[in-house]
Short mmCIF file of C-alpha atoms in Angstrom, two decimals:
data_model
loop_
_atom_site.label_atom_id
_atom_site.label_comp_id
_atom_site.label_asym_id
_atom_site.label_seq_id
_atom_site.Cartn_x
_atom_site.Cartn_y
_atom_site.Cartn_z
CA UNK G 1 -23.68 3.93 4.74
CA UNK G 2 -25.07 5.64 1.79
CA UNK G 3 -24.38 3.00 -1.44
CA UNK G 4 -24.15 4.33 -4.51
CA UNK G 5 -25.83 2.03 -7.33
CA UNK G 6 -25.35 2.08 -11.03
CA UNK G 7 -23.77 4.64 -13.14
CA UNK G 8 -23.69 6.54 -9.72
CA UNK G 9 -20.50 4.58 -8.93
CA UNK G 10 -17.85 7.39 -9.44
CA UNK G 11 -15.73 9.40 -7.46
CA UNK G 12 -17.37 12.69 -8.56
CA UNK G 13 -21.17 11.94 -7.79
CA UNK G 14 -19.49 10.20 -4.17
CA UNK G 15 -18.10 13.06 -3.65
CA UNK G 16 -20.71 15.53 -4.50
CA UNK G 17 -23.39 13.47 -2.89
CA UNK G 18 -21.15 13.50 0.69
CA UNK G 19 -21.06 17.11 0.08
CA UNK G 20 -24.77 17.58 0.19
CA UNK G 21 -25.21 15.02 2.98
CA UNK G 22 -22.97 16.27 5.35
CA UNK G 23 -22.43 20.21 4.40
CA UNK G 24 -20.04 22.30 6.89
CA UNK G 25 -19.31 19.09 8.87
CA UNK G 26 -15.38 18.13 8.75
CA UNK G 27 -14.30 15.65 5.79
CA UNK G 28 -10.63 16.31 6.63
CA UNK G 29 -7.47 17.21 8.96
CA UNK G 30 -4.18 17.40 8.44
CA UNK G 31 -1.85 19.11 11.60
CA UNK G 32 -3.94 21.92 12.40
CA UNK G 33 -5.89 22.63 8.83
CA UNK G 34 -9.75 20.97 8.57
CA UNK G 35 -11.51 21.14 5.21
CA UNK G 36 -15.21 20.50 5.37
CA UNK G 37 -17.41 18.28 2.84
CA UNK G 38 -18.70 21.00 1.34
CA UNK G 39 -15.34 23.36 1.27
CA UNK G 40 -13.64 20.20 -0.43
CA UNK G 41 -16.01 19.45 -3.09
CA UNK G 42 -16.21 23.05 -3.67
CA UNK G 43 -11.64 22.88 -4.14
CA UNK G 44 -12.20 20.03 -6.34
CA UNK G 45 -15.01 21.61 -8.46
CA UNK G 46 -12.39 24.88 -8.90
CA UNK G 47 -9.70 22.85 -9.73
CA UNK G 48 -11.26 21.09 -12.48
CA UNK G 49 -12.94 23.68 -14.05
CA UNK G 50 -9.09 25.15 -14.07
CA UNK G 51 -7.33 22.15 -15.65
CA UNK G 52 -10.22 22.12 -18.04
CA UNK G 53 -9.55 25.37 -19.04
CA UNK G 54 -5.51 24.57 -19.59
CA UNK G 55 -6.39 21.81 -21.96
CA UNK G 56 -6.83 18.18 -19.91
CA UNK G 57 -9.05 16.22 -21.59
CA UNK G 58 -11.24 13.37 -20.18
CA UNK G 59 -8.64 10.17 -20.40
CA UNK G 60 -5.85 12.40 -20.06
CA UNK G 61 -3.25 11.19 -17.36
CA UNK G 62 -2.47 14.11 -14.49
CA UNK G 63 0.84 13.38 -12.68
CA UNK G 64 0.82 14.59 -9.22
CA UNK G 65 4.58 14.63 -6.96
CA UNK G 66 3.17 15.93 -4.01
CA UNK G 67 3.96 15.04 -0.11
CA UNK G 68 0.68 14.53 2.46
CA UNK G 69 -1.36 17.51 2.87
CA UNK G 70 -4.60 18.48 2.04
CA UNK G 71 -3.95 19.69 -1.25
CA UNK G 72 -3.08 16.42 -2.25
CA UNK G 73 -6.45 15.59 -1.71
CA UNK G 74 -7.83 18.39 -3.53
CA UNK G 75 -5.77 17.63 -6.77
CA UNK G 76 -6.66 14.39 -6.83
CA UNK G 77 -10.65 15.21 -6.72
CA UNK G 78 -9.79 17.90 -8.43
CA UNK G 79 -7.86 15.49 -11.94
CA UNK G 80 -11.17 13.38 -11.18
CA UNK G 81 -14.04 15.40 -11.19
CA UNK G 82 -12.18 17.02 -14.81
CA UNK G 83 -12.60 13.33 -15.98
CA UNK G 84 -8.72 12.99 -15.85
CA UNK G 85 -6.62 10.19 -14.47
CA UNK G 86 -4.82 11.03 -11.35
CA UNK G 87 -0.81 9.44 -11.33
CA UNK G 88 0.41 9.88 -7.86
CA UNK G 89 3.87 9.47 -8.03
CA UNK G 90 6.32 8.06 -5.41
CA UNK G 91 8.13 10.58 -3.58
CA UNK G 92 11.09 8.48 -3.14
CA UNK G 93 11.78 8.52 -6.77
CA UNK G 94 14.17 10.38 -8.42
CA UNK G 95 17.05 9.98 -11.96
CA UNK G 96 16.25 7.39 -13.93
CA UNK G 97 13.00 6.15 -11.85
CA UNK G 98 11.33 9.10 -12.01
CA UNK G 99 12.03 9.54 -15.76
CA UNK G 100 10.45 5.83 -16.13
CA UNK G 101 7.21 6.40 -14.46
CA UNK G 102 6.50 10.14 -15.97
CA UNK G 103 7.09 8.65 -19.63
CA UNK G 104 5.45 5.44 -18.89
CA UNK G 105 2.43 7.50 -17.92
CA UNK G 106 2.48 9.81 -20.38
CA UNK G 107 1.34 12.66 -18.57
CA UNK G 108 1.83 16.36 -20.38
CA UNK G 109 0.48 17.95 -16.81
CA UNK G 110 2.38 17.85 -13.59
CA UNK G 111 1.22 18.90 -10.34
CA UNK G 112 4.44 18.79 -8.13
CA UNK G 113 5.55 20.19 -4.73
CA UNK G 114 9.01 22.62 -4.71
CA UNK G 115 11.62 20.13 -3.43
CA UNK G 116 10.10 17.20 -5.99
CA UNK G 117 9.59 19.69 -8.91
CA UNK G 118 13.56 20.37 -8.66
CA UNK G 119 13.70 16.55 -8.93
CA UNK G 120 12.05 16.73 -11.90
CA UNK G 121 13.99 19.30 -13.42
CA UNK G 122 17.36 17.95 -13.12
CA UNK G 123 16.22 14.92 -15.89
CA UNK G 124 14.12 17.67 -18.28
CA UNK G 125 15.42 16.21 -21.05
CA UNK G 126 14.96 12.75 -20.26
CA UNK G 127 11.32 13.44 -20.13
CA UNK G 128 9.05 13.13 -23.39
CA UNK G 129 5.45 13.89 -22.71
CA UNK G 130 5.54 16.69 -19.77
CA UNK G 131 4.97 19.99 -20.94
CA UNK G 132 3.23 22.05 -17.94
CA UNK G 133 3.84 22.15 -14.20
CA UNK G 134 1.61 23.37 -11.47
CA UNK G 135 3.70 24.43 -8.86
CA UNK G 136 2.82 23.98 -5.37
CA UNK G 137 5.38 26.40 -3.73
CA UNK G 138 7.47 28.99 -5.15
CA UNK G 139 8.64 28.79 -8.90
CA UNK G 140 12.31 27.95 -10.03
CA UNK G 141 14.61 30.13 -11.73
CA UNK G 142 15.24 28.17 -14.84
CA UNK G 143 11.96 25.89 -15.57
CA UNK G 144 14.04 24.24 -18.09
CA UNK G 145 11.78 25.24 -21.14
CA UNK G 146 8.42 23.75 -19.50
CA UNK G 147 5.64 26.38 -18.60
CA UNK G 148 5.41 26.21 -14.75
CA UNK G 149 2.62 28.15 -13.18
CA UNK G 150 1.52 28.63 -9.70
CA UNK G 151 -1.00 25.77 -8.55
CA UNK G 152 -3.42 28.40 -7.11
CA UNK G 153 -3.13 30.47 -10.29
CA UNK G 154 -5.04 28.44 -12.29
CA UNK G 155 -8.31 29.70 -13.56
CA UNK G 156 -11.64 28.45 -12.60
CA UNK G 157 -13.77 28.74 -15.62
CA UNK G 158 -17.17 28.25 -15.23
CA UNK G 159 -19.38 25.45 -17.41
CA UNK G 160 -20.49 22.02 -16.68
CA UNK G 161 -17.68 19.15 -16.22
CA UNK G 162 -17.26 15.72 -18.19
CA UNK G 163 -19.53 13.13 -17.24
CA UNK G 164 -17.69 9.94 -15.62
CA UNK G 165 -19.10 6.73 -15.73
CA UNK G 166 -17.52 3.35 -13.64
CA UNK G 167 -15.33 1.71 -16.18
CA UNK G 168 -13.60 4.95 -16.67
CA UNK G 169 -9.96 5.39 -15.16
CA UNK G 170 -9.59 6.71 -12.30
CA UNK G 171 -5.70 5.91 -11.13
CA UNK G 172 -2.62 4.45 -12.38
CA UNK G 173 -0.74 3.48 -9.01
CA UNK G 174 2.73 2.46 -9.71
CA UNK G 175 3.84 -0.55 -7.80
CA UNK G 176 7.57 -0.80 -6.17
CA UNK G 177 8.66 -2.74 -9.06
CA UNK G 178 10.78 -5.26 -6.86
CA UNK G 179 11.67 -7.59 -9.80
CA UNK G 180 11.48 -5.05 -12.81
CA UNK G 181 10.22 -1.41 -13.71
CA UNK G 182 7.32 -0.11 -11.73
CA UNK G 183 3.81 -1.42 -13.03
CA UNK G 184 1.28 0.98 -13.75
CA UNK G 185 -2.36 -0.31 -11.93
CA UNK G 186 -4.71 1.32 -13.72
CA UNK G 187 -8.02 1.61 -11.33
CA UNK G 188 -11.57 2.36 -12.46
CA UNK G 189 -13.73 4.95 -10.69
CA UNK G 190 -15.91 1.50 -9.60
CA UNK G 191 -12.89 0.34 -8.08
CA UNK G 192 -12.85 3.42 -5.51
CA UNK G 193 -16.26 3.26 -4.51
CA UNK G 194 -16.44 -0.87 -3.87
CA UNK G 195 -13.02 -0.79 -1.93
CA UNK G 196 -14.72 1.91 0.44
CA UNK G 197 -18.46 0.60 0.97
CA UNK G 198 -16.38 -2.98 1.40
CA UNK G 199 -13.95 -1.71 4.13
CA UNK G 200 -16.62 0.23 5.96
CA UNK G 201 -18.76 -2.96 5.95
CA UNK G 202 -15.52 -5.47 6.96
CA UNK G 203 -14.39 -3.74 9.95
CA UNK G 204 -17.51 -2.32 11.17
CA UNK G 205 -16.84 1.42 11.26
CA UNK G 206 -19.51 3.52 13.06
CA UNK G 207 -21.21 6.39 11.26
CA UNK G 208 -19.03 9.73 11.48
CA UNK G 209 -15.86 8.57 13.06
CA UNK G 210 -12.51 9.21 12.68
CA UNK G 211 -9.98 7.11 11.25
CA UNK G 212 -5.97 7.58 11.44
CA UNK G 213 -3.58 7.31 8.26
CA UNK G 214 -0.11 7.86 8.63
CA UNK G 215 0.85 6.29 5.24
CA UNK G 216 1.80 8.38 1.52
CA UNK G 217 -1.24 9.35 0.18
CA UNK G 218 0.43 8.22 -3.27
CA UNK G 219 -0.74 4.47 -2.52
CA UNK G 220 -3.79 2.90 -2.45
CA UNK G 221 -3.39 2.09 0.99
CA UNK G 222 -4.04 5.40 2.16
CA UNK G 223 -6.43 6.51 -1.05
CA UNK G 224 -8.87 3.96 -1.41
CA UNK G 225 -8.52 2.17 2.35
CA UNK G 226 -8.48 4.93 4.07
CA UNK G 227 -9.67 8.38 2.91
CA UNK G 228 -12.52 6.78 0.90
CA UNK G 229 -13.76 4.59 3.36
CA UNK G 230 -13.86 7.49 5.93
CA UNK G 231 -15.84 9.72 3.77
CA UNK G 232 -18.23 7.11 2.30
CA UNK G 233 -18.85 6.66 6.40
CA UNK G 234 -19.47 10.40 7.01
CA UNK G 235 -16.42 10.53 9.14
CA UNK G 236 -13.56 11.95 9.22
CA UNK G 237 -9.92 11.50 7.77
CA UNK G 238 -6.84 12.47 9.89
CA UNK G 239 -3.71 12.53 8.04
CA UNK G 240 -0.35 12.25 9.26
CA UNK G 241 2.40 13.63 7.23
CA UNK G 242 4.38 10.11 7.69
CA UNK G 243 4.42 7.40 10.15
CA UNK G 244 6.65 8.30 13.38
CA UNK G 245 6.51 5.62 16.74
CA UNK G 246 6.72 8.71 18.99
CA UNK G 247 3.88 10.44 17.63
CA UNK G 248 1.77 7.81 16.27
CA UNK G 249 -0.28 7.33 19.62
CA UNK G 250 -0.26 11.14 20.22
CA UNK G 251 -1.92 12.11 16.84
CA UNK G 252 -4.48 8.98 17.52
CA UNK G 253 -5.55 10.95 20.93
CA UNK G 254 -5.49 14.31 19.25
CA UNK G 255 -7.82 13.28 16.25
CA UNK G 256 -9.84 11.13 18.64
CA UNK G 257 -9.30 8.27 15.79
CA UNK G 258 -11.44 5.06 16.34
CA UNK G 259 -9.82 3.33 13.54
CA UNK G 260 -6.67 3.28 11.22
CA UNK G 261 -4.55 1.77 9.04
CA UNK G 262 -1.71 -0.76 9.84
CA UNK G 263 0.83 -2.56 8.15
CA UNK G 264 2.51 -5.87 9.56
CA UNK G 265 6.13 -3.69 10.18
CA UNK G 266 4.33 -1.06 11.71
CA UNK G 267 2.49 -3.14 14.69
CA UNK G 268 6.21 -4.57 15.62
CA UNK G 269 7.46 -0.94 15.50
CA UNK G 270 5.40 0.68 17.92
CA UNK G 271 5.35 -2.60 20.26
CA UNK G 272 8.78 -2.97 20.36
CA UNK G 273 8.56 1.14 21.83
CA UNK G 274 9.14 1.38 25.91
CA UNK G 275 5.81 0.74 27.81
CA UNK G 276 4.41 3.62 29.11
CA UNK G 277 1.70 3.50 31.74
CA UNK G 278 -1.28 5.51 29.46
CA UNK G 279 -0.81 2.87 27.01
CA UNK G 280 -4.09 1.25 26.70
CA UNK G 281 -5.59 5.13 27.31
CA UNK G 282 -6.46 5.72 23.30
CA UNK G 283 -9.55 6.20 21.56
CA UNK G 284 -8.36 3.73 18.83
CA UNK G 285 -10.54 1.19 18.19
CA UNK G 286 -9.55 -0.99 15.57
CA UNK G 287 -6.75 -1.21 13.11
CA UNK G 288 -6.64 -3.36 10.12
CA UNK G 289 -3.57 -4.63 7.81
CA UNK G 290 -1.35 -7.36 6.56
CA UNK G 291 -0.62 -10.19 8.64
CA UNK G 292 1.56 -9.33 11.65
CA UNK G 293 4.17 -11.37 13.20
CA UNK G 294 2.05 -14.16 15.60
CA UNK G 295 4.83 -13.64 18.02
CA UNK G 296 3.81 -9.65 19.04
CA UNK G 297 0.22 -9.55 18.18
CA UNK G 298 -1.93 -11.19 20.91
CA UNK G 299 0.42 -8.76 23.12
CA UNK G 300 0.07 -5.84 21.14
CA UNK G 301 -3.40 -5.94 21.13
CA UNK G 302 -3.40 -6.40 25.08
CA UNK G 303 -1.15 -3.60 25.58
CA UNK G 304 -3.17 -0.71 23.70
CA UNK G 305 -6.74 -2.22 23.98
CA UNK G 306 -7.70 -2.73 20.41
CA UNK G 307 -8.69 -5.19 17.73
CA UNK G 308 -6.57 -5.87 14.76
CA UNK G 309 -7.92 -7.53 11.63
CA UNK G 310 -5.62 -9.66 9.49
CA UNK G 311 -6.40 -9.21 5.89
CA UNK G 312 -5.04 -9.81 2.09
CA UNK G 313 -5.11 -7.31 -0.72
CA UNK G 314 -3.02 -5.70 -3.48
CA UNK G 315 -3.19 -2.71 -5.00
CA UNK G 316 -4.50 -4.86 -8.58
CA UNK G 317 -7.47 -6.67 -6.84
CA UNK G 318 -8.96 -5.18 -3.56
CA UNK G 319 -8.86 -6.79 -0.30
CA UNK G 320 -10.11 -10.01 -1.23
CA UNK G 321 -9.60 -12.43 2.44
CA UNK G 322 -10.18 -10.72 5.68
CA UNK G 323 -10.73 -12.23 9.21
CA UNK G 324 -14.79 -12.23 10.39
CA UNK G 325 -14.87 -10.11 13.22
CA UNK G 326 -16.90 -12.72 15.28
CA UNK G 327 -14.39 -15.30 14.44
CA UNK G 328 -10.84 -14.19 14.04
CA UNK G 329 -8.30 -16.42 13.67
CA UNK G 330 -4.95 -14.81 14.55
CA UNK G 331 -2.04 -15.76 11.99
CA UNK G 332 -3.98 -16.07 9.06
CA UNK G 333 -5.34 -13.69 6.21
CA UNK G 334 -8.73 -15.23 6.56
CA UNK G 335 -11.70 -15.79 4.42
CA UNK G 336 -12.90 -14.30 0.97
CA UNK G 337 -15.22 -11.55 1.39
CA UNK G 338 -18.07 -11.35 -0.24
CA UNK G 339 -17.69 -9.92 -3.63
CA UNK G 340 -14.68 -11.85 -4.48
CA UNK G 341 -14.24 -15.42 -5.91
CA UNK G 342 -10.78 -16.76 -4.55
CA UNK G 343 -9.18 -20.06 -5.58
CA UNK G 344 -5.38 -21.48 -4.69
CA UNK G 345 -4.06 -23.02 -7.79
CA UNK G 346 -0.96 -24.78 -8.99
CA UNK G 347 1.28 -24.10 -11.65
CA UNK G 348 -1.20 -25.65 -14.39
CA UNK G 349 -4.12 -23.34 -12.74
CA UNK G 350 -5.50 -26.86 -11.43
CA UNK G 351 -7.02 -25.91 -7.85
CA UNK G 352 -5.17 -27.45 -5.30
CA UNK G 353 -7.15 -28.85 -1.82
CA UNK G 354 -7.13 -27.97 1.69
CA UNK G 355 -3.70 -28.09 3.24
CA UNK G 356 -1.86 -27.57 0.30
CA UNK G 357 0.26 -24.51 -1.09
CA UNK G 358 -1.10 -22.63 -4.37
CA UNK G 359 -1.17 -19.09 -5.66
CA UNK G 360 -3.77 -17.17 -5.11
CA UNK G 361 -6.12 -16.09 -7.91
CA UNK G 362 -9.61 -14.22 -7.47
CA UNK G 363 -12.29 -12.03 -9.53
CA UNK G 364 -14.66 -9.59 -8.81
CA UNK G 365 -18.72 -10.32 -8.57
CA UNK G 366 -19.13 -6.90 -9.81
CA UNK G 367 -17.75 -5.17 -13.08
CA UNK G 368 -14.93 -2.35 -12.77
CA UNK G 369 -14.00 -3.39 -8.70
CA UNK G 370 -10.38 -4.35 -9.62
CA UNK G 371 -8.14 -3.05 -11.59
CA UNK G 372 -8.30 -2.34 -15.78
CA UNK G 373 -4.99 -3.88 -16.39
CA UNK G 374 -0.83 -2.22 -16.47
CA UNK G 375 -0.56 0.95 -18.07
CA UNK G 376 1.06 0.62 -21.25
CA UNK G 377 1.79 -3.04 -20.56
CA UNK G 378 -0.32 -5.43 -22.60
CA UNK G 379 1.89 -8.54 -22.40
CA UNK G 380 1.99 -7.95 -18.47
CA UNK G 381 -2.01 -7.44 -18.14
CA UNK G 382 -2.71 -10.43 -20.21
CA UNK G 383 -0.31 -12.64 -18.26
CA UNK G 384 -1.85 -11.69 -14.96
CA UNK G 385 -5.56 -12.19 -15.98
CA UNK G 386 -4.69 -15.70 -17.71
CA UNK G 387 -7.68 -18.09 -17.96
CA UNK G 388 -10.21 -15.56 -16.58
CA UNK G 389 -8.58 -15.30 -12.98
CA UNK G 390 -6.32 -12.15 -12.22
CA UNK G 391 -3.08 -14.22 -10.73
CA UNK G 392 -1.73 -12.04 -7.58
CA UNK G 393 1.78 -13.74 -7.55
CA UNK G 394 1.53 -14.72 -3.90
CA UNK G 395 1.31 -18.36 -2.39
CA UNK G 396 -1.02 -19.38 0.20
CA UNK G 397 -2.34 -22.42 2.25
CA UNK G 398 -6.27 -22.71 3.30
CA UNK G 399 -7.51 -25.29 5.78
CA UNK G 400 -11.09 -26.95 6.22
CA UNK G 401 -12.37 -23.98 7.86
CA UNK G 402 -11.81 -21.83 4.52
CA UNK G 403 -8.96 -19.81 6.23
CA UNK G 404 -5.92 -18.98 4.65
CA UNK G 405 -2.58 -18.43 5.54
CA UNK G 406 0.13 -16.20 3.25
CA UNK G 407 3.14 -18.42 2.52
CA UNK G 408 5.21 -16.25 0.47
CA UNK G 409 5.34 -14.17 -2.53
CA UNK G 410 6.06 -16.29 -5.67
CA UNK G 411 9.09 -15.01 -6.36
CA UNK G 412 10.24 -14.56 -3.15
CA UNK G 413 10.35 -18.52 -2.31
CA UNK G 414 13.40 -20.43 -2.10
CA UNK G 415 14.48 -22.85 -3.97
CA UNK G 416 17.18 -25.30 -2.00
CA UNK G 417 18.39 -29.19 -2.57
CA UNK G 418 14.93 -29.57 -4.16
CA UNK G 419 13.19 -28.36 -1.12
CA UNK G 420 10.60 -25.00 -1.67
CA UNK G 421 11.34 -22.85 1.49
CA UNK G 422 8.94 -20.18 2.33
CA UNK G 423 10.85 -17.44 3.84
CA UNK G 424 7.86 -15.92 5.64
CA UNK G 425 8.41 -19.12 7.83
CA UNK G 426 11.67 -18.99 8.19
CA UNK G 427 11.12 -15.39 9.45
CA UNK G 428 8.71 -16.89 11.97
CA UNK G 429 10.75 -18.47 13.70
CA UNK G 430 13.77 -15.81 13.47
CA UNK G 431 11.59 -13.28 15.12
CA UNK G 432 11.14 -15.44 18.01
CA UNK G 433 14.61 -15.00 19.27
CA UNK G 434 14.02 -12.74 21.86
CA UNK G 435 16.83 -10.56 20.98
CA UNK G 436 15.93 -9.84 17.17
CA UNK G 437 13.42 -6.59 15.85
CA UNK G 438 13.23 -7.53 12.57
CA UNK G 439 14.30 -9.81 9.79
CA UNK G 440 13.97 -10.85 6.48
CA UNK G 441 15.00 -14.35 4.38
CA UNK G 442 15.52 -14.66 0.95
CA UNK G 443 17.65 -16.92 -1.29
CA UNK G 444 21.35 -16.47 -2.73
CA UNK G 445 23.00 -18.45 -5.35
CA UNK G 446 24.45 -21.78 -3.91
CA UNK G 447 27.82 -24.02 -5.25
CA UNK G 448 25.36 -27.12 -5.32
CA UNK G 449 22.83 -25.52 -7.66
CA UNK G 450 19.80 -23.68 -6.60
CA UNK G 451 19.82 -21.39 -3.50
CA UNK G 452 21.19 -21.02 0.15
CA UNK G 453 18.97 -19.49 2.58
CA UNK G 454 20.12 -16.23 3.75
CA UNK G 455 18.65 -13.97 6.98
CA UNK G 456 19.92 -10.83 7.57
CA UNK G 457 18.59 -9.62 11.07
CA UNK G 458 18.13 -6.33 12.99
CA UNK G 459 18.45 -6.35 16.50
CA UNK G 460 16.58 -4.77 19.37
CA UNK G 461 18.50 -1.49 20.87
CA UNK G 462 20.89 -2.29 23.09
CA UNK G 463 21.24 -6.27 22.21
CA UNK G 464 23.90 -8.05 21.01
CA UNK G 465 22.74 -11.60 19.55
CA UNK G 466 24.80 -14.36 19.07
CA UNK G 467 24.51 -15.76 15.59
CA UNK G 468 25.92 -19.38 16.88
CA UNK G 469 23.00 -19.22 18.95
CA UNK G 470 20.02 -18.33 16.99
CA UNK G 471 21.53 -20.69 14.45
CA UNK G 472 20.94 -23.34 16.94
CA UNK G 473 17.66 -22.08 18.11
CA UNK G 474 16.66 -22.58 14.44
CA UNK G 475 17.54 -25.99 13.97
CA UNK G 476 15.65 -27.03 16.80
CA UNK G 477 12.08 -25.33 15.24
CA UNK G 478 12.46 -25.50 11.61
CA UNK G 479 13.20 -28.63 9.10
CA UNK G 480 16.92 -29.07 8.23
CA UNK G 481 16.47 -27.98 4.83
CA UNK G 482 15.11 -24.85 6.02
CA UNK G 483 17.68 -23.75 8.32
CA UNK G 484 19.31 -20.18 6.93
CA UNK G 485 23.13 -20.61 6.20
CA UNK G 486 24.22 -17.08 5.94
CA UNK G 487 23.72 -14.75 8.46
CA UNK G 488 24.76 -11.01 8.52
CA UNK G 489 23.52 -8.31 11.09
CA UNK G 490 22.21 -4.75 10.00
CA UNK G 491 21.25 -1.51 11.64
CA UNK G 492 17.62 -1.51 9.34
CA UNK G 493 15.86 -3.65 6.41
CA UNK G 494 15.84 -1.72 3.36
CA UNK G 495 11.97 -0.68 2.61
CA UNK G 496 9.24 1.08 0.25
CA UNK G 497 7.53 4.04 1.82
CA UNK G 498 4.45 1.55 2.53
CA UNK G 499 6.78 -0.84 4.60
CA UNK G 500 7.25 -3.76 2.28
CA UNK G 501 11.34 -5.13 2.83
CA UNK G 502 12.96 -4.59 -0.47
CA UNK G 503 14.44 -8.57 -0.82
CA UNK G 504 15.95 -7.52 -4.35
CA UNK G 505 18.44 -5.19 -2.59
CA UNK G 506 19.44 -7.70 -0.15
CA UNK G 507 19.65 -10.38 -2.83
CA UNK G 508 21.74 -8.35 -4.94
CA UNK G 509 24.07 -7.63 -2.00
CA UNK G 510 24.28 -11.27 -1.27
CA UNK G 511 27.03 -12.66 0.63
CA UNK G 512 29.68 -10.43 1.93
CA UNK G 513 32.80 -10.25 4.00
CA UNK G 514 30.62 -9.68 7.05
CA UNK G 515 28.47 -12.38 6.64
CA UNK G 516 28.50 -15.65 9.35
CA UNK G 517 28.42 -19.01 7.62
CA UNK G 518 26.90 -21.75 9.14
CA UNK G 519 28.63 -24.12 7.43
CA UNK G 520 31.82 -22.49 7.29
CA UNK G 521 31.90 -21.96 11.21
CA UNK G 522 30.70 -26.01 11.82
#
């Protein structure tokens, strides 16, 4: 792998050196379309020149409301080559949420697909900054006062592009915002390079391999942990429109993918699909992602003939924990990678001993290797970086060998009658019940103060689990204070597009007429 150094650690230099090194070799594949390294770079330069021509200046934010496509890559890289900051917009956003992001990021220029532009026009009166839209697809009949132009019509003006440095802002990635409005994570160019190089080394990717990604490109998972590592490895990024259980393995075989990203929920969904005789007949060698259910992972790896590397990371701080390939500990997030310091601390930021639960805090060894802050949120930035460590808000436990086990999001921990309860531990027991496909544990207000434990379960197809039997199973396998009081059956759990369960929606809904109450039933 070609490693960039010093001031060369930027996306423009990365893309140029990759084009010079790989020329006409394929870089990106999507459906039946393939783009080579030199074509990708030329397309990005052309768009960058056009953006400069219409008034985009270094440091300006450019919003992108685009579905997965190779045009997304062209626009992403074009924005960065212009010295501007890409702001990929979650394609599920609409109404107030969409207006908040577009106003908060202060983008005067938006690149948008037609259906997503229609949502923007619906909230035109609420937008304070937006002026120009480059439309991918047809133009609207009524642009509502916006300067709407076809993306393909942007003029490519000759001339030198701006010089970009590793610490310059490359992207503002908006988080899910489960406890408030979405926060814009500001990522410098150096992040993209560091995260790509570390992913290649961490997974032992082989030069020229194809990496498969089925997640939305508006997320760091698809950009910095899929696209960038594939290109850093002089390989190919094979992109899907979206995740599909029925198409996943057909795509992997068609593209000849040797590696892939997988969320823990992806593992569960793929494993729940009916077994087929040719399940192991696939080219996938290694996958990585957040820890998968311990009850599922060994059988999943055996069934599909691959290795799954469990990691821990975030949009703000990169992957900071991973399982070494020569000593994997299933069910853990592994050890700190060499590029970051990691500690577990208590509420006073004092380090906790092995075996005790603490918040994961981290800091990088190399400059510009994690977020610069939250966009237009100085107080949130200061709180996250207090005492010179980035505070993740996640809880973990470290064993004597240095392996970390994720316990919970600090905000998802449940407090019941003086005891702290990990929702993850509750879910791990419930998931062992053979009729359960998926589940989520969370706290609801208790009449006795603090909280009671509630669980929503999704049954496996055709199954009708008896809650009384499941509750009795939990009573046998977890401490009494941890056994859920409230239970509910649902067809599915609310999730973000990246697979995270939106527990705030479940908490807001709370106990209802269909909820089974263990204490009332007796």
